[in-house]
Each structure stands twice: as C-alpha cells, then as structure tokens.
Coordinates of C-alpha atoms in Angstrom, one line a residue:
X25 CA 58.4 -46.7 -52.3
X26 CA 61.1 -48.7 -50.8
X27 CA 62.1 -47.8 -47.3
X28 CA 65.0 -50.2 -46.7
X29 CA 66.3 -50.0 -43.2
X30 CA 64.4 -46.6 -42.8
X31 CA 61.3 -48.3 -41.8
X32 CA 63.1 -49.1 -38.5
X33 CA 64.4 -45.7 -38.1
X34 CA 60.9 -43.9 -37.8
X35 CA 57.5 -44.5 -36.4
X36 CA 55.0 -45.1 -38.7
X37 CA 53.3 -41.7 -38.2
X38 CA 56.8 -39.9 -38.7
X39 CA 57.3 -41.5 -42.1
X40 CA 53.7 -40.6 -43.1
X41 CA 54.0 -37.1 -42.1
X42 CA 57.4 -36.8 -43.9
X43 CA 55.9 -38.2 -47.1
X44 CA 52.9 -36.1 -46.9
X45 CA 55.2 -32.9 -46.4
X46 CA 57.8 -33.7 -49.1
X47 CA 55.9 -35.6 -51.5
X48 CA 52.1 -34.7 -50.8
X49 CA 50.5 -38.1 -50.7
X50 CA 49.6 -40.5 -48.1
X51 CA 51.5 -43.7 -48.1
X52 CA 49.7 -47.2 -48.2
X53 CA 52.5 -49.5 -48.4
X54 CA 52.8 -52.6 -46.2
X55 CA 55.1 -50.9 -43.7
X56 CA 52.6 -48.0 -43.2
X57 CA 49.4 -50.3 -43.0
X58 CA 51.2 -52.1 -40.2
X59 CA 49.4 -50.5 -37.3
X60 CA 51.7 -51.8 -34.4
X61 CA 50.6 -55.5 -33.8
X62 CA 54.2 -56.0 -33.1
X63 CA 55.7 -56.2 -29.5
X64 CA 59.1 -56.1 -27.9
X65 CA 58.8 -59.7 -26.7
X66 CA 60.0 -63.0 -28.0
X67 CA 59.1 -66.6 -28.0
X68 CA 61.6 -69.3 -26.9
X69 CA 61.6 -70.5 -30.5
X70 CA 63.1 -67.2 -31.6
X71 CA 59.9 -65.7 -33.1
X72 CA 58.4 -62.3 -32.3
X73 CA 55.3 -62.2 -30.3
X74 CA 52.3 -60.4 -32.0
X75 CA 49.2 -58.9 -29.9
X76 CA 46.2 -61.0 -30.7
X77 CA 42.7 -60.9 -29.1
X78 CA 42.4 -57.4 -28.8
X79 CA 45.8 -57.3 -26.8
X80 CA 44.5 -59.8 -24.3
X81 CA 47.0 -62.4 -25.6
X82 CA 50.5 -62.6 -27.3
X83 CA 51.1 -65.3 -29.9
X84 CA 54.4 -66.2 -31.6
X85 CA 54.8 -65.3 -35.3
X86 CA 56.6 -68.5 -35.9
X87 CA 55.3 -71.5 -33.8
X88 CA 51.8 -69.7 -32.7
X89 CA 52.3 -70.4 -29.0
X90 CA 50.4 -68.1 -26.9
X91 CA 51.6 -65.9 -23.9
X92 CA 49.9 -64.0 -21.2
X93 CA 51.1 -60.2 -21.8
X94 CA 51.0 -59.4 -18.0
X95 CA 53.4 -62.2 -17.4
X96 CA 55.9 -61.1 -20.1
X97 CA 55.8 -57.7 -18.6
X98 CA 56.6 -58.9 -15.2
X99 CA 59.4 -61.1 -16.3
X100 CA 60.8 -58.2 -18.3
X101 CA 60.5 -55.8 -15.2
X102 CA 62.3 -58.4 -13.1
X103 CA 65.1 -58.9 -15.6
X104 CA 65.7 -55.2 -16.1
X105 CA 65.8 -54.7 -12.3
X106 CA 68.5 -57.2 -12.0
X107 CA 70.3 -55.9 -15.0
X108 CA 70.3 -52.2 -13.4
X109 CA 71.7 -53.5 -10.1
X110 CA 74.6 -55.4 -12.0
X111 CA 75.3 -52.3 -13.9
X112 CA 75.4 -50.1 -10.9
X113 CA 77.7 -52.6 -9.0
X114 CA 80.1 -52.8 -11.7
X115 CA 80.2 -49.1 -12.1
X116 CA 80.7 -48.7 -8.4
X117 CA 83.6 -51.0 -8.2
X118 CA 87.0 -49.3 -7.6
X119 CA 89.6 -50.2 -10.4
X120 CA 91.7 -53.1 -9.6
X121 CA 89.3 -55.0 -7.5
X122 CA 87.7 -58.3 -8.4
X123 CA 84.4 -58.0 -10.1
X124 CA 84.2 -61.5 -11.4
X125 CA 80.8 -61.8 -9.5
X126 CA 79.2 -58.6 -10.8
X127 CA 80.2 -59.6 -14.3
X128 CA 78.3 -63.1 -13.6
X129 CA 75.4 -61.3 -12.3
X130 CA 75.2 -58.9 -15.2
X131 CA 75.7 -61.7 -17.9
X132 CA 72.7 -63.7 -16.1
X133 CA 70.5 -60.6 -16.1
X134 CA 71.1 -60.1 -19.7
X135 CA 70.2 -63.8 -20.4
X136 CA 67.1 -63.3 -18.6
X137 CA 66.3 -60.2 -20.5
X138 CA 67.2 -62.1 -23.9
X139 CA 64.8 -65.0 -22.9
X140 CA 61.6 -62.5 -22.6
X141 CA 62.4 -59.9 -25.3
X142 CA 62.6 -60.5 -29.0
X143 CA 66.1 -60.6 -30.2
X144 CA 65.3 -57.8 -32.8
X145 CA 63.7 -55.6 -30.1
X146 CA 65.1 -52.0 -29.9
X147 CA 64.8 -52.1 -26.1
X148 CA 67.0 -55.4 -25.9
X149 CA 69.9 -54.1 -28.1
X150 CA 70.0 -50.7 -26.2
X151 CA 70.2 -52.6 -22.8
X152 CA 72.9 -54.8 -24.2
X153 CA 74.9 -52.0 -25.6
X154 CA 74.5 -50.2 -22.1
X155 CA 75.7 -53.4 -20.3
X156 CA 78.7 -53.6 -22.9
X157 CA 79.6 -49.9 -22.1
X158 CA 79.6 -50.7 -18.2
X159 CA 81.8 -53.6 -18.9
X160 CA 84.3 -51.9 -21.1
X161 CA 84.6 -49.0 -18.6
X162 CA 85.7 -51.6 -16.0
X163 CA 88.2 -53.0 -18.2
X164 CA 86.2 -56.3 -19.0
X165 CA 86.5 -56.2 -22.7
X166 CA 86.0 -59.8 -23.5
X167 CA 82.7 -59.9 -21.7
X168 CA 81.8 -56.5 -23.3
X169 CA 82.7 -58.0 -26.8
X170 CA 80.2 -61.0 -26.3
X171 CA 77.2 -58.6 -25.4
X172 CA 78.1 -56.3 -28.4
X173 CA 77.8 -59.6 -30.6
X174 CA 74.4 -60.1 -29.3
X175 CA 73.4 -56.7 -29.8
X176 CA 74.6 -57.0 -33.5
X177 CA 72.2 -59.8 -34.2
X178 CA 69.2 -57.6 -33.0
X179 CA 70.5 -54.7 -35.1
X180 CA 70.6 -56.8 -38.0
X181 CA 67.1 -58.0 -37.5
X182 CA 66.1 -54.2 -37.0
X183 CA 67.9 -52.6 -40.0
X184 CA 69.1 -55.4 -42.2
X185 CA 72.7 -56.8 -42.4
X186 CA 74.3 -54.0 -44.5
X187 CA 72.8 -51.0 -42.6
X188 CA 75.3 -48.5 -41.2
X189 CA 73.9 -49.4 -37.7
X190 CA 75.4 -52.8 -38.0
X191 CA 78.7 -51.2 -39.3
X192 CA 78.9 -49.3 -36.1
X193 CA 78.3 -52.4 -34.1
X194 CA 81.1 -54.4 -35.8
X195 CA 83.5 -51.4 -35.3
X196 CA 82.8 -51.6 -31.7
X197 CA 83.4 -55.3 -31.6
X198 CA 86.8 -54.7 -33.4
X199 CA 87.7 -52.0 -30.9
X200 CA 86.9 -54.5 -28.0
X201 CA 88.9 -57.4 -29.4
X202 CA 91.5 -55.2 -31.0
X203 CA 93.7 -58.1 -32.7
X204 CA 93.3 -61.5 -34.2
X205 CA 91.1 -63.0 -36.7
X206 CA 87.8 -62.0 -35.0
X207 CA 89.0 -58.2 -34.6
X208 CA 90.1 -58.4 -38.4
X209 CA 86.8 -59.8 -39.6
X210 CA 84.6 -57.3 -37.6
X211 CA 86.8 -54.3 -38.9
X212 CA 86.6 -55.5 -42.4
X213 CA 82.8 -56.0 -42.2
X214 CA 82.6 -52.5 -40.7
X215 CA 84.6 -50.8 -43.4
X216 CA 82.6 -52.7 -46.2
X217 CA 79.4 -51.5 -44.8
X218 CA 80.5 -47.9 -44.3
X219 CA 82.1 -48.1 -48.1
X220 CA 78.7 -49.1 -49.2
X221 CA 76.9 -46.2 -47.6
X222 CA 79.5 -43.4 -47.6
X223 CA 82.1 -44.0 -50.1
X224 CA 85.6 -45.3 -49.6
X225 CA 87.0 -42.0 -48.4
X226 CA 84.7 -41.3 -45.6
X227 CA 84.6 -45.2 -44.8
X228 CA 88.3 -45.0 -44.2
X229 CA 88.0 -41.9 -42.0
X230 CA 85.7 -43.9 -39.7
X231 CA 87.8 -46.9 -39.7
X232 CA 91.3 -45.4 -39.5
X233 CA 91.2 -45.8 -35.5
X234 CA 90.9 -49.8 -36.1
X235 CA 94.0 -49.7 -38.4
X236 CA 95.9 -47.8 -35.9
X237 CA 94.7 -50.4 -33.2
X238 CA 95.7 -53.3 -35.3
X239 CA 92.3 -54.5 -35.9
X240 CA 92.3 -53.5 -39.5
X241 CA 95.5 -55.2 -40.8
X242 CA 95.1 -54.1 -44.6
X243 CA 94.7 -50.6 -45.4
X244 CA 92.4 -50.0 -48.6
X245 CA 94.6 -50.0 -51.7
X246 CA 97.5 -51.7 -50.0
X247 CA 98.7 -55.3 -50.0
X248 CA 98.5 -57.1 -46.7
X249 CA 101.4 -56.6 -44.2

C-alpha cells in the first residue's frame, strides 16, 4: 500500500481502522509501525525533534542535539500567548487606523513560534494561516502573503509538494498578491496541482477567480494576452 499524502491526513489508528473495515487486514507498513515518536517541536538546524529516553528528552532528527521537552512547551506557550494578543489587537483595530505596531508584534510572535516548532508541524501551519487571515481582514495583504508563504513550506513537508493542500496555499498567495510575477507563478502552481488531482475542468473551476483577479494571466487552452 502507498499512502502518499494520506499518511498526514489521518492518525495511525484511523488509517488502520479504515483498512481493517474496507480490506480486512492489519497494515504493518512503515507509516503504521510509527507509534508517534515524532513531536511538533523543531531544532534550530531545521530538523524535527523526536522523543527519546522514554519522553524525558527531545533529540533532533538531523543534528542529534538534545532539548528539554518542558522548556520547549514553555517556549511554545509563551509564543502562542504573544500571537493570540497580536491577533486580537489587529482584529480590534478600527478600519483606517494605523496598525503598524500590531503587525510588527504579530510578525515577532510568528518568528518566536517558528523558532520552537518544527516547520512541518500542523500546529505551526494552522497558526500561521490564522495570523494571515487576521492580517488580510485588516487589509495588510503583503504581510499576510509572507505568512502564507511560510505556511506553504510546512504544508509541503506534511503532504508533499504536489498535494492539493499545497495547491490551496498557492491559490491563497495568488489572491493576496493579485498581480505580478509572484501572483502568476502562485496561480499557475495552484492550477497545475489541481489539474493533477481533479482534471482540467475542475481545476479551472477552482482557479477561475484567479483569472478574473488577474493572477492567472493565461487561461488554459489560450495563448497569453
């Protein structure tokens, strides 16, 4: 069995239950034998922290540096509290008022969270997306686009670079940037990913709004304007 990106979409016990119900066997592949030594935390080198020593220590999957799990939890909690405050500050500011300091606070909190969590952590990508949504609602699309780009890296690590989840992140970026080479590249990536998964017709239905916005400058089957 090849799970592809589906390994990241279901918990181990959920996958095994579905296989048992649908195909009447208990899977013993690498993904199903992995009993959760992975954590949401990351190392400064970019590696993922793995639980070791019966959970008393975290060790980097790349450089093997050790970390205290309690300290990592404290750092995560501090960063999340700062990020929550920044999101609430942005959402409470009336339209038209200067929010530069609130945006700076939010970006710093995101940096702190990125420093403690693994780049491919679901927790990190969800918080980055939530922060980007608050910035977009406040009209700060450039700042939101920067966070969507960070989230996209995590989604690629979770699901693979051609997964539909990555396509949705690329479409978000195109909607935020709207025009220019960056928007065109993001929209084109989104269309190609959706075409692989859904076929050209459905892919075009999803991406048609990007064409109207000007992000997708070439309609499939047409020459460039």
